[in-house]
PDB file of C-alpha atoms in Angstrom:
ATOM      1  CA  UNK A   1     -20.923  -4.889  -1.537  1.00  0.00           C
ATOM      2  CA  UNK A   2     -17.931  -5.178   0.960  1.00  0.00           C
ATOM      3  CA  UNK A   3     -14.880  -2.772   1.013  1.00  0.00           C
ATOM      4  CA  UNK A   4     -13.303   0.410   2.449  1.00  0.00           C
ATOM      5  CA  UNK A   5     -14.004   3.668   2.741  1.00  0.00           C
ATOM      6  CA  UNK A   6     -12.178   6.681   3.391  1.00  0.00           C
ATOM      7  CA  UNK A   7     -13.680  10.093   3.433  1.00  0.00           C
ATOM      8  CA  UNK A   8     -13.184  12.922   2.886  1.00  0.00           C
ATOM      9  CA  UNK A   9     -11.765  12.652  -0.586  1.00  0.00           C
ATOM     10  CA  UNK A  10     -10.240  15.997  -0.093  1.00  0.00           C
ATOM     11  CA  UNK A  11      -9.652  17.982   2.573  1.00  0.00           C
ATOM     12  CA  UNK A  12      -7.983  21.696   3.167  1.00  0.00           C
ATOM     13  CA  UNK A  13      -6.552  22.269   6.818  1.00  0.00           C
ATOM     14  CA  UNK A  14      -5.579  25.439   8.059  1.00  0.00           C
ATOM     15  CA  UNK A  15      -2.095  25.659  10.050  1.00  0.00           C
ATOM     16  CA  UNK A  16      -2.795  25.092  13.343  1.00  0.00           C
ATOM     17  CA  UNK A  17      -5.758  23.212  13.013  1.00  0.00           C
ATOM     18  CA  UNK A  18      -6.383  19.444  13.946  1.00  0.00           C
ATOM     19  CA  UNK A  19      -8.166  17.330  11.528  1.00  0.00           C
ATOM     20  CA  UNK A  20      -9.788  13.812  11.359  1.00  0.00           C
ATOM     21  CA  UNK A  21      -9.756  11.609   8.535  1.00  0.00           C
ATOM     22  CA  UNK A  22     -12.308   8.631   8.144  1.00  0.00           C
ATOM     23  CA  UNK A  23     -11.915   5.098   7.707  1.00  0.00           C
ATOM     24  CA  UNK A  24     -14.397   2.464   7.829  1.00  0.00           C
ATOM     25  CA  UNK A  25     -14.189  -1.211   6.529  1.00  0.00           C
ATOM     26  CA  UNK A  26     -17.081  -4.089   6.463  1.00  0.00           C
ATOM     27  CA  UNK A  27     -14.600  -6.879   5.292  1.00  0.00           C
ATOM     28  CA  UNK A  28     -14.845  -7.949   8.934  1.00  0.00           C
ATOM     29  CA  UNK A  29     -10.970  -7.581   9.191  1.00  0.00           C
ATOM     30  CA  UNK A  30      -9.031  -7.403  12.300  1.00  0.00           C
ATOM     31  CA  UNK A  31      -6.017  -4.891  10.849  1.00  0.00           C
ATOM     32  CA  UNK A  32      -6.047  -1.617   9.727  1.00  0.00           C
ATOM     33  CA  UNK A  33      -3.275   0.827   8.780  1.00  0.00           C
ATOM     34  CA  UNK A  34      -2.828   4.363   8.006  1.00  0.00           C
ATOM     35  CA  UNK A  35      -0.082   5.413   5.431  1.00  0.00           C
ATOM     36  CA  UNK A  36       1.093   8.163   4.066  1.00  0.00           C
ATOM     37  CA  UNK A  37       2.168   8.854   0.337  1.00  0.00           C
ATOM     38  CA  UNK A  38       4.406  11.367  -1.014  1.00  0.00           C
ATOM     39  CA  UNK A  39       5.656  11.519  -4.500  1.00  0.00           C
ATOM     40  CA  UNK A  40       8.789   9.278  -4.907  1.00  0.00           C
ATOM     41  CA  UNK A  41       8.688   8.196  -1.097  1.00  0.00           C
ATOM     42  CA  UNK A  42       6.132   5.227  -1.685  1.00  0.00           C
ATOM     43  CA  UNK A  43       3.815   4.286   1.025  1.00  0.00           C
ATOM     44  CA  UNK A  44       5.078   4.974   4.761  1.00  0.00           C
ATOM     45  CA  UNK A  45       3.471   3.377   7.881  1.00  0.00           C
ATOM     46  CA  UNK A  46       1.981   5.970  10.223  1.00  0.00           C
ATOM     47  CA  UNK A  47       0.003   3.385  12.560  1.00  0.00           C
ATOM     48  CA  UNK A  48      -1.709   0.215  12.279  1.00  0.00           C
ATOM     49  CA  UNK A  49      -3.815  -1.710  14.759  1.00  0.00           C
ATOM     50  CA  UNK A  50      -4.347  -5.528  14.708  1.00  0.00           C
ATOM     51  CA  UNK A  51      -7.289  -5.482  17.081  1.00  0.00           C
ATOM     52  CA  UNK A  52     -10.113  -3.121  19.000  1.00  0.00           C
ATOM     53  CA  UNK A  53      -8.364  -1.246  21.400  1.00  0.00           C
ATOM     54  CA  UNK A  54      -5.171  -1.696  20.270  1.00  0.00           C
ATOM     55  CA  UNK A  55      -2.676   0.060  18.163  1.00  0.00           C
ATOM     56  CA  UNK A  56       1.184   0.548  16.966  1.00  0.00           C
ATOM     57  CA  UNK A  57       3.233   3.553  16.003  1.00  0.00           C
ATOM     58  CA  UNK A  58       4.691   2.823  12.800  1.00  0.00           C
ATOM     59  CA  UNK A  59       7.537   4.496  11.009  1.00  0.00           C
ATOM     60  CA  UNK A  60       5.887   8.417  11.032  1.00  0.00           C
ATOM     61  CA  UNK A  61       3.718   8.443  13.747  1.00  0.00           C
ATOM     62  CA  UNK A  62       4.640  11.887  15.221  1.00  0.00           C
ATOM     63  CA  UNK A  63       2.162  14.400  14.594  1.00  0.00           C
ATOM     64  CA  UNK A  64      -0.459  12.186  14.277  1.00  0.00           C
ATOM     65  CA  UNK A  65      -2.966   9.998  16.833  1.00  0.00           C
ATOM     66  CA  UNK A  66      -5.682   6.976  16.048  1.00  0.00           C
ATOM     67  CA  UNK A  67      -8.085   5.357  18.027  1.00  0.00           C
ATOM     68  CA  UNK A  68      -9.463   1.779  17.557  1.00  0.00           C
ATOM     69  CA  UNK A  69     -12.660   1.873  19.462  1.00  0.00           C
ATOM     70  CA  UNK A  70     -14.798  -0.442  16.777  1.00  0.00           C
ATOM     71  CA  UNK A  71     -13.885  -3.211  14.485  1.00  0.00           C
ATOM     72  CA  UNK A  72     -14.904  -1.258  11.348  1.00  0.00           C
ATOM     73  CA  UNK A  73     -13.112   1.624  12.157  1.00  0.00           C
ATOM     74  CA  UNK A  74      -9.820   3.393  12.435  1.00  0.00           C
ATOM     75  CA  UNK A  75      -9.625   7.168  12.367  1.00  0.00           C
ATOM     76  CA  UNK A  76      -6.759   8.978  11.258  1.00  0.00           C
ATOM     77  CA  UNK A  77      -6.279  12.616  13.669  1.00  0.00           C
ATOM     78  CA  UNK A  78      -3.507  15.147  11.441  1.00  0.00           C
ATOM     79  CA  UNK A  79      -2.551  16.926  14.545  1.00  0.00           C
ATOM     80  CA  UNK A  80      -1.211  20.916  14.401  1.00  0.00           C
ATOM     81  CA  UNK A  81       2.294  18.722  15.606  1.00  0.00           C
ATOM     82  CA  UNK A  82       2.660  17.509  12.102  1.00  0.00           C
ATOM     83  CA  UNK A  83       5.344  20.023  10.458  1.00  0.00           C
ATOM     84  CA  UNK A  84       3.992  19.048   6.769  1.00  0.00           C
ATOM     85  CA  UNK A  85       0.907  17.381   7.031  1.00  0.00           C
ATOM     86  CA  UNK A  86       0.098  18.281   2.477  1.00  0.00           C
ATOM     87  CA  UNK A  87       0.068  14.787   1.458  1.00  0.00           C
ATOM     88  CA  UNK A  88      -2.056  11.671  -0.098  1.00  0.00           C
ATOM     89  CA  UNK A  89      -3.158   9.436   2.869  1.00  0.00           C
ATOM     90  CA  UNK A  90      -4.279   5.599   2.643  1.00  0.00           C
ATOM     91  CA  UNK A  91      -5.799   3.399   4.811  1.00  0.00           C
ATOM     92  CA  UNK A  92      -5.878  -0.089   4.469  1.00  0.00           C
ATOM     93  CA  UNK A  93      -7.124  -2.975   6.346  1.00  0.00           C
ATOM     94  CA  UNK A  94      -6.532  -7.167   6.045  1.00  0.00           C
ATOM     95  CA  UNK A  95      -6.981 -10.449   7.636  1.00  0.00           C
ATOM     96  CA  UNK A  96      -4.018 -11.141  10.154  1.00  0.00           C
ATOM     97  CA  UNK A  97      -2.617 -14.000   8.338  1.00  0.00           C
ATOM     98  CA  UNK A  98       0.610 -13.261   6.434  1.00  0.00           C
ATOM     99  CA  UNK A  99      -0.672 -14.614   2.962  1.00  0.00           C
ATOM    100  CA  UNK A 100      -3.579 -12.481   2.882  1.00  0.00           C
ATOM    101  CA  UNK A 101      -3.598  -9.117   1.320  1.00  0.00           C
ATOM    102  CA  UNK A 102      -4.341  -5.681   2.207  1.00  0.00           C
ATOM    103  CA  UNK A 103      -7.256  -3.887   1.076  1.00  0.00           C
ATOM    104  CA  UNK A 104      -7.166  -0.186   0.407  1.00  0.00           C
ATOM    105  CA  UNK A 105      -9.411   2.524   0.311  1.00  0.00           C
ATOM    106  CA  UNK A 106      -9.551   5.526  -2.081  1.00  0.00           C
ATOM    107  CA  UNK A 107      -7.390   7.868   0.170  1.00  0.00           C
ATOM    108  CA  UNK A 108      -7.665  11.462   1.560  1.00  0.00           C
ATOM    109  CA  UNK A 109      -5.741  14.201  -0.089  1.00  0.00           C
ATOM    110  CA  UNK A 110      -4.472  16.504   2.716  1.00  0.00           C
ATOM    111  CA  UNK A 111      -3.877  20.361   1.882  1.00  0.00           C
ATOM    112  CA  UNK A 112      -2.640  22.713   4.255  1.00  0.00           C
ATOM    113  CA  UNK A 113      -3.516  26.040   3.278  1.00  0.00           C
TER     114      UNK A 113
ATOM    115  CA  UNK B   1      13.956  -6.306   8.733  1.00  0.00           C
ATOM    116  CA  UNK B   2      12.020  -6.942   5.542  1.00  0.00           C
ATOM    117  CA  UNK B   3      12.577  -4.595   2.837  1.00  0.00           C
ATOM    118  CA  UNK B   4      11.779  -4.183  -0.897  1.00  0.00           C
ATOM    119  CA  UNK B   5      13.464  -2.565  -3.402  1.00  0.00           C
ATOM    120  CA  UNK B   6      11.854  -1.599  -6.983  1.00  0.00           C
ATOM    121  CA  UNK B   7      14.902  -1.372  -9.435  1.00  0.00           C
ATOM    122  CA  UNK B   8      13.738   1.871 -11.925  1.00  0.00           C
ATOM    123  CA  UNK B   9      11.552   4.653 -10.507  1.00  0.00           C
ATOM    124  CA  UNK B  10      10.427   5.306 -13.885  1.00  0.00           C
ATOM    125  CA  UNK B  11       9.755   2.932 -16.886  1.00  0.00           C
ATOM    126  CA  UNK B  12       8.834   3.485 -20.469  1.00  0.00           C
ATOM    127  CA  UNK B  13       7.321   1.419 -22.978  1.00  0.00           C
ATOM    128  CA  UNK B  14       5.800   1.317 -26.231  1.00  0.00           C
ATOM    129  CA  UNK B  15       2.361  -0.155 -26.705  1.00  0.00           C
ATOM    130  CA  UNK B  16       2.261  -3.667 -27.497  1.00  0.00           C
ATOM    131  CA  UNK B  17       6.133  -4.070 -26.211  1.00  0.00           C
ATOM    132  CA  UNK B  18       7.201  -6.454 -23.028  1.00  0.00           C
ATOM    133  CA  UNK B  19       6.513  -5.149 -19.586  1.00  0.00           C
ATOM    134  CA  UNK B  20       8.907  -6.107 -16.478  1.00  0.00           C
ATOM    135  CA  UNK B  21       8.978  -4.098 -13.288  1.00  0.00           C
ATOM    136  CA  UNK B  22      11.784  -5.477 -11.016  1.00  0.00           C
ATOM    137  CA  UNK B  23      11.023  -6.185  -7.530  1.00  0.00           C
ATOM    138  CA  UNK B  24      13.590  -8.033  -4.816  1.00  0.00           C
ATOM    139  CA  UNK B  25      13.553  -8.914  -1.176  1.00  0.00           C
ATOM    140  CA  UNK B  26      15.407  -9.638   1.869  1.00  0.00           C
ATOM    141  CA  UNK B  27      13.824 -11.950   4.031  1.00  0.00           C
ATOM    142  CA  UNK B  28      15.299 -14.371   6.877  1.00  0.00           C
ATOM    143  CA  UNK B  29      12.426 -16.476   6.049  1.00  0.00           C
ATOM    144  CA  UNK B  30      10.508 -16.847   2.475  1.00  0.00           C
ATOM    145  CA  UNK B  31       7.923 -14.068   2.883  1.00  0.00           C
ATOM    146  CA  UNK B  32       4.592 -13.670   1.075  1.00  0.00           C
ATOM    147  CA  UNK B  33       4.786 -11.162  -1.729  1.00  0.00           C
ATOM    148  CA  UNK B  34       2.115  -9.099  -3.538  1.00  0.00           C
ATOM    149  CA  UNK B  35       2.058  -6.234  -6.613  1.00  0.00           C
ATOM    150  CA  UNK B  36      -0.546  -3.519  -6.642  1.00  0.00           C
ATOM    151  CA  UNK B  37      -1.258  -1.103  -8.859  1.00  0.00           C
ATOM    152  CA  UNK B  38      -2.680   2.476  -8.152  1.00  0.00           C
ATOM    153  CA  UNK B  39      -4.025   5.038 -10.953  1.00  0.00           C
ATOM    154  CA  UNK B  40      -3.844   8.648 -10.028  1.00  0.00           C
ATOM    155  CA  UNK B  41      -5.891   9.824  -6.733  1.00  0.00           C
ATOM    156  CA  UNK B  42      -6.750   6.444  -6.230  1.00  0.00           C
ATOM    157  CA  UNK B  43      -6.457   3.283  -3.738  1.00  0.00           C
ATOM    158  CA  UNK B  44      -4.109   0.640  -4.702  1.00  0.00           C
ATOM    159  CA  UNK B  45      -5.648  -2.376  -6.344  1.00  0.00           C
ATOM    160  CA  UNK B  46      -3.888  -5.679  -5.853  1.00  0.00           C
ATOM    161  CA  UNK B  47      -2.403  -7.762  -9.075  1.00  0.00           C
ATOM    162  CA  UNK B  48      -1.376 -10.867  -7.574  1.00  0.00           C
ATOM    163  CA  UNK B  49       0.094 -12.153  -4.490  1.00  0.00           C
ATOM    164  CA  UNK B  50       2.544 -15.095  -4.230  1.00  0.00           C
ATOM    165  CA  UNK B  51       1.786 -16.935  -1.354  1.00  0.00           C
ATOM    166  CA  UNK B  52       4.033 -20.289  -1.679  1.00  0.00           C
ATOM    167  CA  UNK B  53       1.701 -22.338  -3.950  1.00  0.00           C
ATOM    168  CA  UNK B  54       3.299 -21.821  -6.789  1.00  0.00           C
ATOM    169  CA  UNK B  55       6.256 -19.663  -8.091  1.00  0.00           C
ATOM    170  CA  UNK B  56       4.532 -18.526 -11.228  1.00  0.00           C
ATOM    171  CA  UNK B  57       1.525 -16.681 -10.366  1.00  0.00           C
ATOM    172  CA  UNK B  58      -0.988 -14.994 -12.641  1.00  0.00           C
ATOM    173  CA  UNK B  59      -2.939 -12.132 -11.767  1.00  0.00           C
ATOM    174  CA  UNK B  60      -5.331  -9.589 -13.250  1.00  0.00           C
ATOM    175  CA  UNK B  61      -5.189  -8.067 -16.344  1.00  0.00           C
ATOM    176  CA  UNK B  62      -2.631  -9.846 -17.961  1.00  0.00           C
ATOM    177  CA  UNK B  63      -0.118  -9.480 -15.406  1.00  0.00           C
ATOM    178  CA  UNK B  64       2.162 -12.247 -14.461  1.00  0.00           C
ATOM    179  CA  UNK B  65       5.093 -12.652 -11.942  1.00  0.00           C
ATOM    180  CA  UNK B  66       7.630 -15.530 -11.092  1.00  0.00           C
ATOM    181  CA  UNK B  67       9.130 -15.909  -7.420  1.00  0.00           C
ATOM    182  CA  UNK B  68      12.793 -16.926  -7.461  1.00  0.00           C
ATOM    183  CA  UNK B  69      14.115 -17.616  -4.038  1.00  0.00           C
ATOM    184  CA  UNK B  70      17.611 -18.199  -5.286  1.00  0.00           C
ATOM    185  CA  UNK B  71      17.594 -14.183  -6.574  1.00  0.00           C
ATOM    186  CA  UNK B  72      15.233 -13.329  -4.049  1.00  0.00           C
ATOM    187  CA  UNK B  73      13.051 -11.655  -6.398  1.00  0.00           C
ATOM    188  CA  UNK B  74       9.227 -11.590  -7.894  1.00  0.00           C
ATOM    189  CA  UNK B  75       9.473  -9.575 -11.240  1.00  0.00           C
ATOM    190  CA  UNK B  76       6.467  -8.182 -12.488  1.00  0.00           C
ATOM    191  CA  UNK B  77       5.508  -8.942 -16.387  1.00  0.00           C
ATOM    192  CA  UNK B  78       3.240  -8.261 -19.217  1.00  0.00           C
ATOM    193  CA  UNK B  79       3.950  -9.372 -22.773  1.00  0.00           C
ATOM    194  CA  UNK B  80       2.144  -6.449 -24.091  1.00  0.00           C
ATOM    195  CA  UNK B  81       1.239  -3.200 -22.882  1.00  0.00           C
ATOM    196  CA  UNK B  82      -1.711  -1.788 -23.191  1.00  0.00           C
ATOM    197  CA  UNK B  83      -2.529   2.352 -22.679  1.00  0.00           C
ATOM    198  CA  UNK B  84      -4.545   1.230 -19.773  1.00  0.00           C
ATOM    199  CA  UNK B  85      -1.499  -0.158 -17.980  1.00  0.00           C
ATOM    200  CA  UNK B  86      -0.116   3.312 -17.518  1.00  0.00           C
ATOM    201  CA  UNK B  87       0.055   3.847 -13.621  1.00  0.00           C
ATOM    202  CA  UNK B  88       1.926   3.168 -10.695  1.00  0.00           C
ATOM    203  CA  UNK B  89       3.072  -0.018  -9.511  1.00  0.00           C
ATOM    204  CA  UNK B  90       3.793  -1.041  -5.833  1.00  0.00           C
ATOM    205  CA  UNK B  91       5.458  -4.473  -4.471  1.00  0.00           C
ATOM    206  CA  UNK B  92       5.024  -5.280  -1.338  1.00  0.00           C
ATOM    207  CA  UNK B  93       6.327  -7.996   1.559  1.00  0.00           C
ATOM    208  CA  UNK B  94       4.536  -9.645   4.392  1.00  0.00           C
ATOM    209  CA  UNK B  95       6.338 -11.389   6.841  1.00  0.00           C
ATOM    210  CA  UNK B  96       5.376 -13.326  10.498  1.00  0.00           C
ATOM    211  CA  UNK B  97       8.527 -12.481  11.287  1.00  0.00           C
ATOM    212  CA  UNK B  98       7.524  -8.768  11.314  1.00  0.00           C
ATOM    213  CA  UNK B  99       4.481  -8.977  12.903  1.00  0.00           C
ATOM    214  CA  UNK B 100       2.729  -9.871   9.636  1.00  0.00           C
ATOM    215  CA  UNK B 101       3.319  -5.780   8.750  1.00  0.00           C
ATOM    216  CA  UNK B 102       2.995  -4.803   5.239  1.00  0.00           C
ATOM    217  CA  UNK B 103       6.421  -3.411   3.524  1.00  0.00           C
ATOM    218  CA  UNK B 104       5.967  -1.338   0.611  1.00  0.00           C
ATOM    219  CA  UNK B 105       8.650  -0.412  -2.198  1.00  0.00           C
ATOM    220  CA  UNK B 106       8.902   3.223  -3.272  1.00  0.00           C
ATOM    221  CA  UNK B 107       7.043   2.006  -6.481  1.00  0.00           C
ATOM    222  CA  UNK B 108       7.809   2.504 -10.420  1.00  0.00           C
ATOM    223  CA  UNK B 109       5.682   4.658 -12.573  1.00  0.00           C
ATOM    224  CA  UNK B 110       4.712   2.866 -15.775  1.00  0.00           C
ATOM    225  CA  UNK B 111       4.259   5.192 -18.975  1.00  0.00           C
ATOM    226  CA  UNK B 112       3.405   3.369 -22.239  1.00  0.00           C
ATOM    227  CA  UNK B 113       3.874   5.012 -25.723  1.00  0.00           C
ATOM    228  CA  UNK B 114       1.562   4.886 -28.363  1.00  0.00           C
TER     229      UNK B 114
END
């Protein structure tokens, strides 16, 4: 079945550590996105990529980094520079045409302990 | 820039009653519009989308939405609420004017009262 897979579902991080969230899709989509979700704030765009080896900062990129070495994969690293990383992280992918929808993974809940 | 406004962060309806979730967009050109549903600790699932083929769009689970250009609105409705409809709902807009990014509203939490 085609879809988008995020792992792990739950992740705990100690302060000062970097962690990487995985996102893989087999939908043959060119565009991929990372969103952060906090209660009452909807989805905020962290980074997006419309093609392999290229990505752009979203609205809240500080403290995060990404790579897009393969079309199928778009991992997100939460660095120690992110001051408040506890949140629900959602990865999505889509075709690049504006009349097409985004497909979402099941999310990763990151907690700093 | 694109923006989406969802009026009412929390909506409560009785089981069997009409569901109405409001979404207004701002765009200099007619955008493409989407409604998504999210259940706790899960990703977003597409309910329906407007892509200019028809102003009244039917989606999954009995939901529908009507695109009204004059009101810049895309409200989501369902004639009769079911307990399983309790979830968070997000309206989103996408436009070629802004690099085809998705812009999401802040969401509306729907509670269904038995």
